[in-house]
């Protein structure tokens, strides 16, 4: 299995530009999570989906952030317009289901720098 | 609320030294507990987990015991190797938080030859 795939691995953009991060979960996994990692705040959950439906988006910082999961094998996280404070590493993770004991499998992350 | 507190790093050890990374938690409900490891430039991967009190999770020589009475899940390894250098995250999952993982801040470990 290829694991969780994220693209791009690195993104450098200018303030005000739109940024789209992509994620392909592990085949057969029904749940998908987007996390953000910064030095100041550590790892934060942004949003998660179960069976392609957004379940909890309370961690999404503001309206500039949006996430979609059009099918079981693809999700996007979009930032429009981007700001320097959005600079972080964004991780996608997937799991078989949304259970307390489930293991989440993380992708390699997208390192975003907004200038 | 739900939260995880782990010891500040960085932790620097010589090869073959004993490792302990402390982790305590607060949870409204009965959590499952996890240790994830992040190697440089990579995503997080599960190291071990425990789902009920007194359970011991173990993997690759690492172990941690779910202690409900002290709300702790300390990570230990008897003899660390240079290849164990990484950032270690303690995390919990509990039903009332929608099963999402609440992570600690992470502890950086550097093992020197």
Short mmCIF file of C-alpha atoms in Angstrom, two decimals:
data_model
loop_
_atom_site.label_atom_id
_atom_site.label_comp_id
_atom_site.label_asym_id
_atom_site.label_seq_id
_atom_site.Cartn_x
_atom_site.Cartn_y
_atom_site.Cartn_z
CA UNK A 1 0.00 0.00 0.00
CA UNK A 2 1.29 3.45 -0.90
CA UNK A 3 0.11 5.05 2.30
CA UNK A 4 -1.48 8.49 2.49
CA UNK A 5 -0.33 10.66 -0.39
CA UNK A 6 -0.14 14.43 -0.16
CA UNK A 7 0.76 17.00 -2.76
CA UNK A 8 2.56 19.22 -3.13
CA UNK A 9 5.25 18.44 -0.57
CA UNK A 10 6.39 22.04 -0.50
CA UNK A 11 4.57 25.21 -1.49
CA UNK A 12 5.84 28.77 -1.46
CA UNK A 13 3.36 31.47 -2.33
CA UNK A 14 2.73 35.14 -1.84
CA UNK A 15 0.21 36.64 0.49
CA UNK A 16 -3.21 36.88 -1.12
CA UNK A 17 -2.77 33.92 -3.43
CA UNK A 18 -4.98 30.85 -3.38
CA UNK A 19 -3.39 27.65 -2.13
CA UNK A 20 -4.78 24.16 -2.67
CA UNK A 21 -3.44 21.16 -0.81
CA UNK A 22 -4.35 17.66 -1.92
CA UNK A 23 -4.67 14.33 -0.18
CA UNK A 24 -5.30 10.76 -1.26
CA UNK A 25 -6.17 8.52 1.71
CA UNK A 26 -5.35 4.86 2.03
CA UNK A 27 -7.74 2.76 -0.04
CA UNK A 28 -10.57 1.39 2.06
CA UNK A 29 -10.24 3.99 4.78
CA UNK A 30 -13.49 5.77 5.54
CA UNK A 31 -12.24 8.67 7.64
CA UNK A 32 -9.95 11.52 6.67
CA UNK A 33 -8.42 14.19 8.87
CA UNK A 34 -6.60 17.46 8.14
CA UNK A 35 -4.11 18.72 10.76
CA UNK A 36 -1.87 21.77 10.92
CA UNK A 37 1.48 21.79 12.71
CA UNK A 38 3.24 24.93 13.88
CA UNK A 39 5.94 25.56 16.44
CA UNK A 40 3.67 27.81 18.47
CA UNK A 41 0.48 25.75 18.51
CA UNK A 42 1.71 22.22 17.88
CA UNK A 43 -0.63 19.84 16.04
CA UNK A 44 -4.18 21.04 15.58
CA UNK A 45 -7.10 19.25 13.98
CA UNK A 46 -8.69 21.41 11.31
CA UNK A 47 -11.48 19.20 9.99
CA UNK A 48 -12.37 15.57 9.54
CA UNK A 49 -14.62 13.60 7.23
CA UNK A 50 -16.38 10.29 7.62
CA UNK A 51 -17.64 8.59 4.45
CA UNK A 52 -16.87 11.82 2.56
CA UNK A 53 -19.10 13.91 4.83
CA UNK A 54 -17.56 16.68 6.98
CA UNK A 55 -18.20 15.79 10.61
CA UNK A 56 -16.37 18.45 12.57
CA UNK A 57 -14.88 21.62 11.11
CA UNK A 58 -14.64 23.54 14.36
CA UNK A 59 -10.88 23.68 14.01
CA UNK A 60 -10.93 25.52 10.70
CA UNK A 61 -9.39 28.91 11.52
CA UNK A 62 -11.72 31.13 9.53
CA UNK A 63 -13.66 31.48 6.33
CA UNK A 64 -10.48 31.66 4.31
CA UNK A 65 -10.10 27.92 4.84
CA UNK A 66 -12.30 25.35 3.13
CA UNK A 67 -12.07 21.60 2.67
CA UNK A 68 -13.83 19.17 0.39
CA UNK A 69 -13.95 15.45 -0.12
CA UNK A 70 -15.72 14.81 -3.44
CA UNK A 71 -15.07 11.07 -3.29
CA UNK A 72 -13.50 8.41 -1.10
CA UNK A 73 -10.07 8.75 -2.66
CA UNK A 74 -9.51 12.50 -2.74
CA UNK A 75 -9.67 15.55 -0.50
CA UNK A 76 -8.57 19.15 -0.82
CA UNK A 77 -7.82 21.89 1.67
CA UNK A 78 -7.98 25.36 0.18
CA UNK A 79 -6.80 28.65 1.60
CA UNK A 80 -8.04 31.77 -0.13
CA UNK A 81 -6.59 34.33 0.31
CA UNK A 82 -3.45 33.06 2.01
CA UNK A 83 -1.69 35.02 4.75
CA UNK A 84 1.81 34.69 6.26
CA UNK A 85 0.34 33.30 9.48
CA UNK A 86 -0.92 30.31 7.50
CA UNK A 87 2.67 29.13 7.09
CA UNK A 88 2.82 25.67 8.63
CA UNK A 89 3.04 21.99 7.82
CA UNK A 90 -0.33 20.56 6.86
CA UNK A 91 -0.91 16.86 7.40
CA UNK A 92 -3.60 14.63 6.06
CA UNK A 93 -4.39 11.39 7.89
CA UNK A 94 -6.82 8.57 7.27
CA UNK A 95 -8.26 5.73 9.30
CA UNK A 96 -10.57 2.78 8.76
CA UNK A 97 -13.31 4.46 10.74
CA UNK A 98 -14.06 7.00 13.36
CA UNK A 99 -13.57 5.00 16.50
CA UNK A 100 -11.81 5.87 19.69
CA UNK A 101 -9.26 3.10 19.29
CA UNK A 102 -8.55 3.59 15.60
CA UNK A 103 -5.04 4.24 14.37
CA UNK A 104 -4.65 7.24 12.12
CA UNK A 105 -2.14 6.99 9.27
CA UNK A 106 -0.44 10.23 8.37
CA UNK A 107 0.85 11.49 5.06
CA UNK A 108 4.28 13.14 4.75
CA UNK A 109 2.78 16.62 4.99
CA UNK A 110 2.80 19.76 2.87
CA UNK A 111 5.15 22.47 4.04
CA UNK A 112 3.53 25.80 3.22
CA UNK A 113 5.33 29.12 3.29
CA UNK A 114 3.34 32.28 2.63
CA UNK A 115 5.51 35.31 1.99
CA UNK B 1 -11.84 19.56 28.36
CA UNK B 2 -9.38 17.09 26.91
CA UNK B 3 -5.66 17.79 26.90
CA UNK B 4 -2.26 16.15 26.95
CA UNK B 5 0.84 17.44 28.71
CA UNK B 6 4.23 16.00 27.94
CA UNK B 7 7.68 16.90 29.12
CA UNK B 8 9.52 19.65 27.36
CA UNK B 9 12.45 18.76 25.19
CA UNK B 10 14.86 18.48 23.72
CA UNK B 11 16.05 15.34 25.42
CA UNK B 12 19.62 14.35 24.63
CA UNK B 13 20.85 10.87 25.52
CA UNK B 14 23.83 8.71 24.74
CA UNK B 15 23.28 5.50 22.86
CA UNK B 16 22.13 2.62 25.10
CA UNK B 17 20.80 4.99 27.77
CA UNK B 18 17.39 4.52 29.36
CA UNK B 19 14.61 6.73 28.06
CA UNK B 20 11.54 8.07 29.82
CA UNK B 21 9.23 10.67 28.31
CA UNK B 22 6.47 11.72 30.66
CA UNK B 23 2.89 12.18 29.50
CA UNK B 24 -0.16 13.06 31.57
CA UNK B 25 -3.66 13.70 30.37
CA UNK B 26 -6.97 15.26 31.24
CA UNK B 27 -10.09 13.82 29.70
CA UNK B 28 -13.83 14.07 30.13
CA UNK B 29 -14.59 10.46 29.46
CA UNK B 30 -12.56 7.30 29.09
CA UNK B 31 -9.81 7.95 26.55
CA UNK B 32 -7.65 5.77 24.38
CA UNK B 33 -3.98 6.74 24.57
CA UNK B 34 -1.36 6.79 21.84
CA UNK B 35 2.29 7.53 21.22
CA UNK B 36 3.16 8.72 17.74
CA UNK B 37 6.68 9.32 16.42
CA UNK B 38 7.78 11.79 13.77
CA UNK B 39 11.14 11.26 12.07
CA UNK B 40 12.76 14.27 10.39
CA UNK B 41 10.92 15.34 7.27
CA UNK B 42 8.19 12.71 7.66
CA UNK B 43 4.64 12.45 8.85
CA UNK B 44 3.62 10.96 12.16
CA UNK B 45 3.38 7.22 12.59
CA UNK B 46 1.86 5.22 15.39
CA UNK B 47 4.40 3.83 17.83
CA UNK B 48 2.04 2.18 20.31
CA UNK B 49 -1.35 2.52 21.91
CA UNK B 50 -3.45 1.39 24.87
CA UNK B 51 -7.20 1.47 25.05
CA UNK B 52 -8.02 0.68 28.66
CA UNK B 53 -6.57 1.09 32.11
CA UNK B 54 -3.51 -1.06 32.96
CA UNK B 55 -3.00 -1.98 29.31
CA UNK B 56 0.62 -1.88 28.18
CA UNK B 57 1.38 -0.88 24.62
CA UNK B 58 4.71 -1.94 23.19
CA UNK B 59 6.58 -1.74 19.91
CA UNK B 60 10.23 -1.66 18.79
CA UNK B 61 11.44 -1.86 22.38
CA UNK B 62 9.27 1.06 23.50
CA UNK B 63 6.52 0.56 26.01
CA UNK B 64 3.94 2.61 27.90
CA UNK B 65 1.33 1.63 30.48
CA UNK B 66 -2.10 3.26 30.75
CA UNK B 67 -2.33 4.44 34.37
CA UNK B 68 -5.81 5.69 35.13
CA UNK B 69 -5.08 6.46 38.78
CA UNK B 70 -2.29 8.88 37.86
CA UNK B 71 -3.74 9.83 34.42
CA UNK B 72 -0.40 9.03 32.85
CA UNK B 73 1.03 7.20 29.85
CA UNK B 74 4.81 7.53 30.14
CA UNK B 75 6.96 6.25 27.28
CA UNK B 76 10.02 4.14 28.14
CA UNK B 77 12.78 2.30 26.35
CA UNK B 78 15.56 0.42 28.03
CA UNK B 79 18.33 1.13 25.55
CA UNK B 80 17.99 3.84 22.93
CA UNK B 81 19.70 3.87 19.56
CA UNK B 82 20.78 6.72 17.31
CA UNK B 83 17.96 5.75 14.97
CA UNK B 84 15.43 6.58 17.73
CA UNK B 85 16.18 10.28 17.30
CA UNK B 86 12.82 11.83 16.47
CA UNK B 87 9.95 13.82 17.94
CA UNK B 88 7.54 11.84 20.11
CA UNK B 89 3.90 12.85 20.55
CA UNK B 90 1.52 11.63 23.21
CA UNK B 91 -2.14 11.78 22.18
CA UNK B 92 -5.59 10.83 23.35
CA UNK B 93 -8.87 10.08 21.68
CA UNK B 94 -12.20 10.16 23.42
CA UNK B 95 -15.75 9.87 22.23
CA UNK B 96 -16.86 13.29 23.36
CA UNK B 97 -14.23 14.94 21.18
CA UNK B 98 -15.50 13.18 18.11
CA UNK B 99 -12.65 10.65 18.17
CA UNK B 100 -10.16 13.19 16.90
CA UNK B 101 -6.67 12.97 18.33
CA UNK B 102 -5.62 15.56 20.94
CA UNK B 103 -1.84 15.81 20.79
CA UNK B 104 0.73 16.98 23.27
CA UNK B 105 3.34 19.49 22.11
CA UNK B 106 5.87 16.80 21.29
CA UNK B 107 9.23 15.91 22.82
CA UNK B 108 12.33 16.00 20.67
CA UNK B 109 14.81 13.20 21.35
CA UNK B 110 18.41 13.24 20.15
CA UNK B 111 20.52 10.14 20.69
CA UNK B 112 24.25 10.56 20.25
CA UNK B 113 26.74 7.77 19.50
#
